[in-house]
Tab-separated table of C-alpha atoms and ligand atoms in Angstrom:
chain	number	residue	atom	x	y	z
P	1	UNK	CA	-9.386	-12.257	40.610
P	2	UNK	CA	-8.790	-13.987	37.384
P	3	UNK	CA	-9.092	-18.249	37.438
P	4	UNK	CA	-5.708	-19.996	38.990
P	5	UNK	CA	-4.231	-17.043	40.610
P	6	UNK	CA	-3.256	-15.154	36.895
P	7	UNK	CA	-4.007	-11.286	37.768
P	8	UNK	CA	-4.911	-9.277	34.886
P	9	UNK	CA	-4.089	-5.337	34.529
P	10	UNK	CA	-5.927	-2.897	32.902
P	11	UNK	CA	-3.439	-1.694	30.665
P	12	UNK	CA	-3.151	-6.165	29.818
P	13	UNK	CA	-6.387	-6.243	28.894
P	14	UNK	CA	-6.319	-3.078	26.736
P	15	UNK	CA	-3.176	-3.950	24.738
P	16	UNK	CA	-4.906	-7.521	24.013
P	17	UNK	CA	-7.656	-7.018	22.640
P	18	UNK	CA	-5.913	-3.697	20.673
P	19	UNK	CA	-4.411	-7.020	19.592
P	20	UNK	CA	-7.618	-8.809	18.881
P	21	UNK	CA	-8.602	-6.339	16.640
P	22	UNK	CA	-6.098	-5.562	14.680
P	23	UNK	CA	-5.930	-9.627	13.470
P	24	UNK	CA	-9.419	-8.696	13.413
P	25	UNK	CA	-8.579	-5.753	10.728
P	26	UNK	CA	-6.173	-8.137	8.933
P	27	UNK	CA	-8.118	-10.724	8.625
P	28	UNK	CA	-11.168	-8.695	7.217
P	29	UNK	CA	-10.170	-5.525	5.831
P	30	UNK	CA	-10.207	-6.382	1.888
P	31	UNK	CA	-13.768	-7.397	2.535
P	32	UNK	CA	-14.579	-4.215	4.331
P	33	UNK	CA	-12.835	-1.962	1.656
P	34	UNK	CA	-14.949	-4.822	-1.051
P	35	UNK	CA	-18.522	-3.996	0.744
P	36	UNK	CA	-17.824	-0.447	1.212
P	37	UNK	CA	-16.696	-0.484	-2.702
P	38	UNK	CA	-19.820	-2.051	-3.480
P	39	UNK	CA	-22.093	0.070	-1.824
P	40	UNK	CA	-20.612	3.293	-3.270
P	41	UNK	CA	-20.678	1.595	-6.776
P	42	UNK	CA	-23.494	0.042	-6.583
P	43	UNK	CA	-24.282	-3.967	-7.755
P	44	UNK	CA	-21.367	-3.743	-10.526
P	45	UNK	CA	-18.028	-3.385	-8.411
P	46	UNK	CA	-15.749	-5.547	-9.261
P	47	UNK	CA	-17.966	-6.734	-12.310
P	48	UNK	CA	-16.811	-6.756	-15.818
P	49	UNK	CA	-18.115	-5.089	-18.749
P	50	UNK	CA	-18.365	-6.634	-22.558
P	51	UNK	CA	-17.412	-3.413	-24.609
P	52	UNK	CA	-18.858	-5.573	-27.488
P	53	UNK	CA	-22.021	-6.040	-26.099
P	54	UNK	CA	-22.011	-2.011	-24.759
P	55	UNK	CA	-21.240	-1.124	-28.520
P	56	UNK	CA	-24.343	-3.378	-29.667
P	57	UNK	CA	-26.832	-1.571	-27.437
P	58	UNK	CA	-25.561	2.011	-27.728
P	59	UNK	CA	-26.256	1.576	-31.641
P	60	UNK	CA	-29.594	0.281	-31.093
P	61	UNK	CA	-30.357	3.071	-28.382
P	62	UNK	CA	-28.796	5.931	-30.868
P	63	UNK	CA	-31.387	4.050	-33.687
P	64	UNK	CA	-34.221	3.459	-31.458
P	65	UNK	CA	-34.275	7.408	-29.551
P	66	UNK	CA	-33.564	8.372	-33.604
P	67	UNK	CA	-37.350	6.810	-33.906
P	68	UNK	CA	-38.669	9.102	-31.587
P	69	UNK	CA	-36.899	11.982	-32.608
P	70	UNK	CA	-38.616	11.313	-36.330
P	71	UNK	CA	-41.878	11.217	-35.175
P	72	UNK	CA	-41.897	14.010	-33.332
P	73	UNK	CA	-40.916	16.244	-35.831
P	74	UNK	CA	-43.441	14.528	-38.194
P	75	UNK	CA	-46.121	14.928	-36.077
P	76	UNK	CA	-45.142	18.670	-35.878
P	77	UNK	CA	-45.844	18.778	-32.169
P	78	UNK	CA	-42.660	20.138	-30.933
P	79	UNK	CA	-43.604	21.320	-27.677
P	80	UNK	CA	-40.600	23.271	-27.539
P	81	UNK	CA	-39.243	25.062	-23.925
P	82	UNK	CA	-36.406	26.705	-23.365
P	83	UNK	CA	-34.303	25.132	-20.883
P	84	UNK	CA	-32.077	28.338	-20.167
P	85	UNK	CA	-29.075	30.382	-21.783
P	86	UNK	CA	-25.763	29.512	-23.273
P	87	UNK	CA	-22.869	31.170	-21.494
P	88	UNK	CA	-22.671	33.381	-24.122
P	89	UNK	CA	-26.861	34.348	-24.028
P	90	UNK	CA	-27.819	32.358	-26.769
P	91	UNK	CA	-31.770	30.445	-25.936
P	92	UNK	CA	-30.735	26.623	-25.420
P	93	UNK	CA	-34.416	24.793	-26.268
P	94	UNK	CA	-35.304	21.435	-25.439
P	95	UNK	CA	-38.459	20.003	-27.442
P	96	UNK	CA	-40.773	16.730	-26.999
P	97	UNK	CA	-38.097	14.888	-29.267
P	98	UNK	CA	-35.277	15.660	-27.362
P	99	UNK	CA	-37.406	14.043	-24.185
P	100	UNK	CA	-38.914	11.370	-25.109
P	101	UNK	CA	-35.742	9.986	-27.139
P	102	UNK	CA	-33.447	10.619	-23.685
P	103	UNK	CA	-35.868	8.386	-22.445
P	104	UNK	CA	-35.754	5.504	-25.079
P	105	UNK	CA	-31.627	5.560	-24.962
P	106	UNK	CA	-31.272	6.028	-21.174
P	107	UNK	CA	-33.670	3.177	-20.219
P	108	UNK	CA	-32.363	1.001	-22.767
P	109	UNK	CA	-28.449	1.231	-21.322
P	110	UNK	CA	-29.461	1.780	-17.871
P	111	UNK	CA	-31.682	-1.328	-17.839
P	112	UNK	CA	-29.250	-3.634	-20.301
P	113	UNK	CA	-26.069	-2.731	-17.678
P	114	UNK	CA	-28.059	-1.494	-14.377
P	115	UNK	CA	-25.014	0.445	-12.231
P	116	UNK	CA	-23.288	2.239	-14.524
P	117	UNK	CA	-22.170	5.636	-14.643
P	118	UNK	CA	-24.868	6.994	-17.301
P	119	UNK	CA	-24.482	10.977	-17.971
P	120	UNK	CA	-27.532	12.006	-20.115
P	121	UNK	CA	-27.882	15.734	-21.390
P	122	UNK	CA	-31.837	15.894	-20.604
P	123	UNK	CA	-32.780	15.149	-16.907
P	124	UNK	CA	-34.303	10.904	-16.528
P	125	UNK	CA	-36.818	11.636	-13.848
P	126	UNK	CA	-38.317	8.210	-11.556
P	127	UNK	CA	-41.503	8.899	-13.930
P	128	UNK	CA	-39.715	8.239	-17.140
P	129	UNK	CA	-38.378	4.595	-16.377
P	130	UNK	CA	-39.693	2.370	-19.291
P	131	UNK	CA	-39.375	-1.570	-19.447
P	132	UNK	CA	-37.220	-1.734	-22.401
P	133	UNK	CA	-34.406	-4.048	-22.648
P	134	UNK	CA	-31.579	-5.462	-24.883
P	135	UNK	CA	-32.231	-9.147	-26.740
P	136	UNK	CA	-28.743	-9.703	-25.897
P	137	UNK	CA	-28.456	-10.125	-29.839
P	138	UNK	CA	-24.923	-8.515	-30.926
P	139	UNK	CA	-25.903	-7.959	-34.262
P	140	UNK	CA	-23.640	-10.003	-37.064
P	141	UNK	CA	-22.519	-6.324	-38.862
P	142	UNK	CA	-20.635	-5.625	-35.693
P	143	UNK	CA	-19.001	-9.555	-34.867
P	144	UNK	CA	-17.911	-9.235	-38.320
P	145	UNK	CA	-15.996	-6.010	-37.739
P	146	UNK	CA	-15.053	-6.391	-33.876
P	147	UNK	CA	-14.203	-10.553	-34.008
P	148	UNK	CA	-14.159	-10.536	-29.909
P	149	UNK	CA	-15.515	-10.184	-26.637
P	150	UNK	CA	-13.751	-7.150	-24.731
P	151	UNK	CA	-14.220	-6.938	-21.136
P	152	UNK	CA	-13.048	-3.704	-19.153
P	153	UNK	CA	-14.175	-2.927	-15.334
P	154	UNK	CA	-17.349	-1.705	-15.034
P	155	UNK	CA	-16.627	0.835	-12.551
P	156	UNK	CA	-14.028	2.560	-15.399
P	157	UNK	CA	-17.148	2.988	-17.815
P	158	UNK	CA	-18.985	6.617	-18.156
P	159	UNK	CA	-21.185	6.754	-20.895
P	160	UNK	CA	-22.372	10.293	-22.254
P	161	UNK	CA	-25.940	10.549	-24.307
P	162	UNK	CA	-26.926	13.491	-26.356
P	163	UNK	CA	-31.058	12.396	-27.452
P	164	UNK	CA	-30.711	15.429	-30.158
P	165	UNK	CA	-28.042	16.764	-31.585
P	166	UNK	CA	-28.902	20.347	-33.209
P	167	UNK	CA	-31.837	20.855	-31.480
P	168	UNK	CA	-31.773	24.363	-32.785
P	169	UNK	CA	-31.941	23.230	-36.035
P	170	UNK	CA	-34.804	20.763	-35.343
P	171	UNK	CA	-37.095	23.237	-34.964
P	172	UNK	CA	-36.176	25.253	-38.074
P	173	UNK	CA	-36.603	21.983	-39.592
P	174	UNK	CA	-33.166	21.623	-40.500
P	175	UNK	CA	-33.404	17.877	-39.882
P	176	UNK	CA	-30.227	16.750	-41.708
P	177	UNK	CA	-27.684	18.278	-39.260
P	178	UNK	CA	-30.154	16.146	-36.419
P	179	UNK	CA	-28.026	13.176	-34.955
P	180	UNK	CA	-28.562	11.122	-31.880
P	181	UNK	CA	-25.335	10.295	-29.862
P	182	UNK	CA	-23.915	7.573	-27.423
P	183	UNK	CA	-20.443	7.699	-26.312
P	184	UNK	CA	-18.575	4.829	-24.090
P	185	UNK	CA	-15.525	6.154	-22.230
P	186	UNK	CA	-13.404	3.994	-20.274
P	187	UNK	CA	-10.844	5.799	-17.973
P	188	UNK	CA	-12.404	8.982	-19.041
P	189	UNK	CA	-10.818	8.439	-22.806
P	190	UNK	CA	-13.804	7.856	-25.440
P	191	UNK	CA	-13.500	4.074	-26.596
P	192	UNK	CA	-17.011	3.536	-27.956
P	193	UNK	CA	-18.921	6.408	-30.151
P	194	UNK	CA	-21.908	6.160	-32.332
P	195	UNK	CA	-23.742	8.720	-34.380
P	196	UNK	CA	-26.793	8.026	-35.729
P	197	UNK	CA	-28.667	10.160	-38.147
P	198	UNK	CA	-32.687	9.758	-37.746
P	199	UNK	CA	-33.914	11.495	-41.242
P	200	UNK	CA	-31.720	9.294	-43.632
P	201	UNK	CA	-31.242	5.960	-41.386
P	202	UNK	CA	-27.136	6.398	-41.732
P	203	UNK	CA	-24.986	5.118	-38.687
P	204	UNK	CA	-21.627	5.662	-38.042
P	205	UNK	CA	-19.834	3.641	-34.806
P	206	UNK	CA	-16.382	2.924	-33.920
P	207	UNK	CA	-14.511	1.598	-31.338
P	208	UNK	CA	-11.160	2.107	-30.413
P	209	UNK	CA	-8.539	-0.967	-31.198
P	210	UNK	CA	-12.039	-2.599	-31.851
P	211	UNK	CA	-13.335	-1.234	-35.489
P	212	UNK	CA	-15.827	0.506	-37.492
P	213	UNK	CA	-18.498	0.871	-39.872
P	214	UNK	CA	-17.044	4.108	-41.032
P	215	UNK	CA	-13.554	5.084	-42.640
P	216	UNK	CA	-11.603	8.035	-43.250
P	217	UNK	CA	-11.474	10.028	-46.548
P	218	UNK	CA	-8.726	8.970	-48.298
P	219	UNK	CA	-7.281	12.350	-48.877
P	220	UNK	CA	-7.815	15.511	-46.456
P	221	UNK	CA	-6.690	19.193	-47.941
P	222	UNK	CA	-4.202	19.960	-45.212
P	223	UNK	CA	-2.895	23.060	-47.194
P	224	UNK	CA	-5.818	25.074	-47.800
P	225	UNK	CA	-8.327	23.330	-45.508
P	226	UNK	CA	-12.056	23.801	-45.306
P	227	UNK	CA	-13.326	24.684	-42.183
P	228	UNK	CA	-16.761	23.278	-40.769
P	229	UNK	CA	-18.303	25.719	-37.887
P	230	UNK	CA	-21.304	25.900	-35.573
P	231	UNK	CA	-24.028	28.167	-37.361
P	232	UNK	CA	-25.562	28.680	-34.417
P	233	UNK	CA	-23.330	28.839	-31.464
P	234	UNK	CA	-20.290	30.179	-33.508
P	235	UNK	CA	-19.085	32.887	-30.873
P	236	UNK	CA	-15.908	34.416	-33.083
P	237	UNK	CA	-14.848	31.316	-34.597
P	238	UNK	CA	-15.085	32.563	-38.372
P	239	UNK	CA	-12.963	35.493	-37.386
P	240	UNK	CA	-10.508	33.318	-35.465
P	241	UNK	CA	-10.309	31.013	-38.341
P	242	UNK	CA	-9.968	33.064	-41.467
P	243	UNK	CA	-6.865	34.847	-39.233
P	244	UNK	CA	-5.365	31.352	-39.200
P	245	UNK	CA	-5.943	29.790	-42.505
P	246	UNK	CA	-6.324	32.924	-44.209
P	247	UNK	CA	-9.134	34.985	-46.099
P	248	UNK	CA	-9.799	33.063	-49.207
P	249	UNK	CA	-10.669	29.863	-46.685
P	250	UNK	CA	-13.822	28.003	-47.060
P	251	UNK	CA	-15.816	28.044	-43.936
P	252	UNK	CA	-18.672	25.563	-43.756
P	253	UNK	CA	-21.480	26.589	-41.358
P	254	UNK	CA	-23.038	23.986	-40.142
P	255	UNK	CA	-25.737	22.556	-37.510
P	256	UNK	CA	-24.742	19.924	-34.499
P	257	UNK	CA	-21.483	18.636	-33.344
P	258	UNK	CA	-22.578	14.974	-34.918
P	259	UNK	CA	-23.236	16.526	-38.223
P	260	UNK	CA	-19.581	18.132	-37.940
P	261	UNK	CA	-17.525	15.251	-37.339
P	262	UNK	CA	-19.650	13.196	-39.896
P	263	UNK	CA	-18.495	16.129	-42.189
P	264	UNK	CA	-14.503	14.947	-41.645
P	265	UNK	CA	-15.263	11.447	-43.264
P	266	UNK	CA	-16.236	9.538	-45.535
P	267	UNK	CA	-19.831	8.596	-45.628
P	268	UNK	CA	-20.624	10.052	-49.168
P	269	UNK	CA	-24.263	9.471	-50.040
P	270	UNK	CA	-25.833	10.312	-46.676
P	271	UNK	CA	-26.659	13.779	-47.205
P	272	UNK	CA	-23.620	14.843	-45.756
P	273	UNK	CA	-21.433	17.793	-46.481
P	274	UNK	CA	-17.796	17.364	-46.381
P	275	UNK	CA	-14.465	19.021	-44.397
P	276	UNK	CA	-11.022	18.948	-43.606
P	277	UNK	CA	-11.630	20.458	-39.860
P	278	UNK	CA	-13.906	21.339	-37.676
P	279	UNK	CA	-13.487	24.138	-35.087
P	280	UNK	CA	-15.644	25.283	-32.254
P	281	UNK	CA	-14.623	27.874	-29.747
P	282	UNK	CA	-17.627	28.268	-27.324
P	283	UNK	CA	-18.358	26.578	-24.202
P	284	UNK	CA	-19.862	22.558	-25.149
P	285	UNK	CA	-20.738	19.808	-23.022
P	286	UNK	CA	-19.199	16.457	-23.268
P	287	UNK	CA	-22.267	14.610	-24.450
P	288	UNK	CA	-22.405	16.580	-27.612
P	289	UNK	CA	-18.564	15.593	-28.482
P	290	UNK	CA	-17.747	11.999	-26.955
P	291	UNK	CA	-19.010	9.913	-29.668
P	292	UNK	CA	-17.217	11.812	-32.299
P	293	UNK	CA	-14.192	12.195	-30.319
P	294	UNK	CA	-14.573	7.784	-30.167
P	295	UNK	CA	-15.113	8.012	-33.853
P	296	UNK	CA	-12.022	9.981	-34.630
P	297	UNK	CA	-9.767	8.225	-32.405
P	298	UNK	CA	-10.654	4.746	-33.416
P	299	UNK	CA	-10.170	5.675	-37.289
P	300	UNK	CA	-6.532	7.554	-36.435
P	301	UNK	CA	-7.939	11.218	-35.810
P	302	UNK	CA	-8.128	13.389	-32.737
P	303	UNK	CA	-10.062	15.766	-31.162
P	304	UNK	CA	-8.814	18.213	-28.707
P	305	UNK	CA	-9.138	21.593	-27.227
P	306	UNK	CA	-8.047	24.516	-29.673
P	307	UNK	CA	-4.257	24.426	-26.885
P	308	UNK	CA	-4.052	20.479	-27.965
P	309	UNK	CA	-5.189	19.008	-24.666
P	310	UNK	CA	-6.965	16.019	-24.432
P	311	UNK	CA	-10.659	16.414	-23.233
P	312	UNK	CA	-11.437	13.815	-20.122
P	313	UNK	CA	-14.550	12.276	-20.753
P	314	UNK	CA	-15.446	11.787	-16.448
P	315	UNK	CA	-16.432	14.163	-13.626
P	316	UNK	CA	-18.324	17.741	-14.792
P	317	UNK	CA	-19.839	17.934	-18.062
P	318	UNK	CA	-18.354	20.850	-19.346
P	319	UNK	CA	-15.645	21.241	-21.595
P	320	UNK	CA	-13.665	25.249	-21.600
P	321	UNK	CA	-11.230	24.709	-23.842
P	322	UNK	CA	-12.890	24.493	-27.508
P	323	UNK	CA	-12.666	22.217	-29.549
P	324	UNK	CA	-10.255	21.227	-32.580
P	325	UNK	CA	-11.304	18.109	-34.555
P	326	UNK	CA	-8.891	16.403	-37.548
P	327	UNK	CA	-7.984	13.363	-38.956
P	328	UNK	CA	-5.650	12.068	-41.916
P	329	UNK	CA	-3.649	15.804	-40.965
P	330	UNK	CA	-0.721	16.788	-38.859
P	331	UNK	CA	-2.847	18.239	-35.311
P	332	UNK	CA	-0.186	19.786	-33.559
P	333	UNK	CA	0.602	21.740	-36.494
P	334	UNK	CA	-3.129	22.829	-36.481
P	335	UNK	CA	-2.811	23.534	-32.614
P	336	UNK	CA	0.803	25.553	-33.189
P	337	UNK	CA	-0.786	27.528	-36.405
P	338	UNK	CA	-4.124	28.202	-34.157
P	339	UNK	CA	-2.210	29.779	-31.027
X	1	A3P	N1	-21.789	27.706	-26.063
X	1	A3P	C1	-22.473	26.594	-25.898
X	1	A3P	N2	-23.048	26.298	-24.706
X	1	A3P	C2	-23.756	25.156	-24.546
X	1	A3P	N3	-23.950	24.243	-25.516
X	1	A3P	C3	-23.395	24.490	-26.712
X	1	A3P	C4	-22.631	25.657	-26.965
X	1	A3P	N4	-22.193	25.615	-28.228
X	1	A3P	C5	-22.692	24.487	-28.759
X	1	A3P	N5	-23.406	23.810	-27.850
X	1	A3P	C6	-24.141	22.549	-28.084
X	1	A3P	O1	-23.355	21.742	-28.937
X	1	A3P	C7	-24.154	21.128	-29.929
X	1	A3P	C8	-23.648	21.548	-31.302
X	1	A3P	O2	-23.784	22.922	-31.438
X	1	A3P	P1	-23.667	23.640	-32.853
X	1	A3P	O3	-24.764	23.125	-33.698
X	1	A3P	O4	-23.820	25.081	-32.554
X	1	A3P	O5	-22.323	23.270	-33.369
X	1	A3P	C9	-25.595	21.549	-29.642
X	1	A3P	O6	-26.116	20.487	-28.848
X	1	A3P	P2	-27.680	20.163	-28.631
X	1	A3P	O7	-28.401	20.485	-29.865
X	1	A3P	O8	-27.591	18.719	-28.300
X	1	A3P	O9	-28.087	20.965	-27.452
X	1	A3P	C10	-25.420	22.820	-28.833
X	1	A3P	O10	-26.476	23.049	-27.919
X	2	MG	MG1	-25.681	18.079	-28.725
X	3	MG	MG1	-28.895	17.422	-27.470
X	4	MG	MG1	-29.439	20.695	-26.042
């Protein structure tokens, strides 16, 4: 018996406090969804991001694992292993430099922005966490180019780190087509891209409506292009490409994705070759093509699959389609004359 004579059903109390809780559920449900957010993202949800500062430490990462990936090769103690097999067979080696510059890069951005989504190509065991941080310094070559602060959500960032570009070539001693890599992609498009070379000191960066260090050639040969290719990964890509362009074309073989898309601008005087486009048509992984898909982008260019479609720099790290690389040319007619 309920207090002055009220009797209360079952079925009452049931639909009341159904009631209760969903004012309850109301009340508290953006806070819910919030926590739940925050756990899955970690300390950052809902946190922004200062591309500025992100470009700043990606250039001193790409310089500082460049460091590593000089003395290693100095000291002539390579160590080198092979990790495993391309799809197409080839031996894919990994070597001391590669290593111990994916740890210099990695523990600088992971500790400068803890929580973001950080996709390196060599594995960052618990062991290789280092104390290394950013001097939250933006250096006065990049406020000069990009005048302001640029904040995006943090949870839209994935950043992509190649330690060694042209590892193959790094143990031949080819050292000039080395590069070390960071790429910032927001929404999965590359916005941030930096390319550093270790054996001459040269950086390129760029980002997107931002600036860059770096510029376009002022002329490209869109007629009778030259071609820069993989020369070690090159599947049938000379055969595909002197079908397209023709048999008197210039093909440029040529070590590490970096090296390539250096190739397509203009940074005369840093031991650089140079080329209209650059075409690859095996399987590559999105850390080897991120920055200089940034690059391109940010200086008018594009880089795409050999079909045209635009590569999405999130989720697996594999990219099917080939690749097709220009800038200061018409693309699409590159795509239509490629199919
Ligand atoms: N078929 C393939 N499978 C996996 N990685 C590939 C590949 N073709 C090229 N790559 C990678 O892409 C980069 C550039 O290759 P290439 O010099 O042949 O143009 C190299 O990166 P790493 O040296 O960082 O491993 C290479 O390993
Ligand atoms: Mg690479
Ligand atoms: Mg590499
Ligand atoms: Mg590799």
């Amino acid at each position: 018996m309920a207090p002055m004579g009220i009797r209360l059903s079952p079925l009452g109390i049931g639909v009341f406090c159904l009631l209760g809780l969903g004012v309850l559920y109301h009340v508290y449900s953006g806070f819910i969804t919030w926590r739940f957010s925050s756990f899955l993202l970690g300390e950052r949800a809902g946190e922004t991001v200062d591309l500025r500062e992100l470009l700043a430490v990606a250039v001193q990462a790409a310089e500082l694992g460049g460091v590593e990936v000089k003395a290693v090769r100095e000291s002539n103690k390579l160590n080198e292993n092979l990790k495993g097999k391309t799809r197409e067979g080839a031996d894919e080696m990994m070597t001391r430099g590669d290593l111990l510059s994916n740890r210099k890069m990695a523990n600088l951005i992971k500790n400068s922005f803890p929580g973001l989504q950080v996709n390196t190509e060599e594995h960052l065991g618990e062991d290789d966490k280092e104390t290394i941080s950013w001097d939250h310094v933006i250096p006065n070559a990049i406020k000069e180019i990009v005048k302001n602060p640029k904040l995006v959500p943090s949870e839209s960032i994935t950043i992509w780190i190649d330690p060694l570009d042209a590892t193959h070539e790094y143990t031949e001693n080819l050292v000039n087509y080395v590069t070390t890599m960071v790429c910032v992609a927001v929404n999965g498009k590359p916005i941030i891209g930096v390319i550093h070379k270790p054996f001459t000191g040269y950086t390129a960066w760029a980002m997107v409506e931002g600036g860059s260090n770096t510029k376009r050639r002022a002329s490209y040969n869109e007629k009778t292009p030259t071609i820069i290719v993989s020369r070690s990964h090159s599947g049938a890509v000379k055969e595909v490409t002197l079908k397209t362009f023709g048999n008197q074309t210039k093909i440029i073989s040529a070590g590490g994705s970096g090296y390539k898309v250096l190739s397509l601008l203009d940074v005369t005087g840093n031991d650089q070759e140079t080329a209209d486009v650059y075409i690859h048509n095996t399987y590559i992984k999105k850390w080897d093509i991120c920055a200089g898909s940034a690059i391109l982008s940010a200086l008018g260019g594009q880089m795409t699959t050999l079909k045209g479609e635009e590569i999405i720099y999130t989720g697996s790290d594999g990219n099917e389609g080939g690749l097709l690389a220009s800038i200061g040319m018409d693309h699409h007619a590159l795509v239509d004359k490629l199919s």
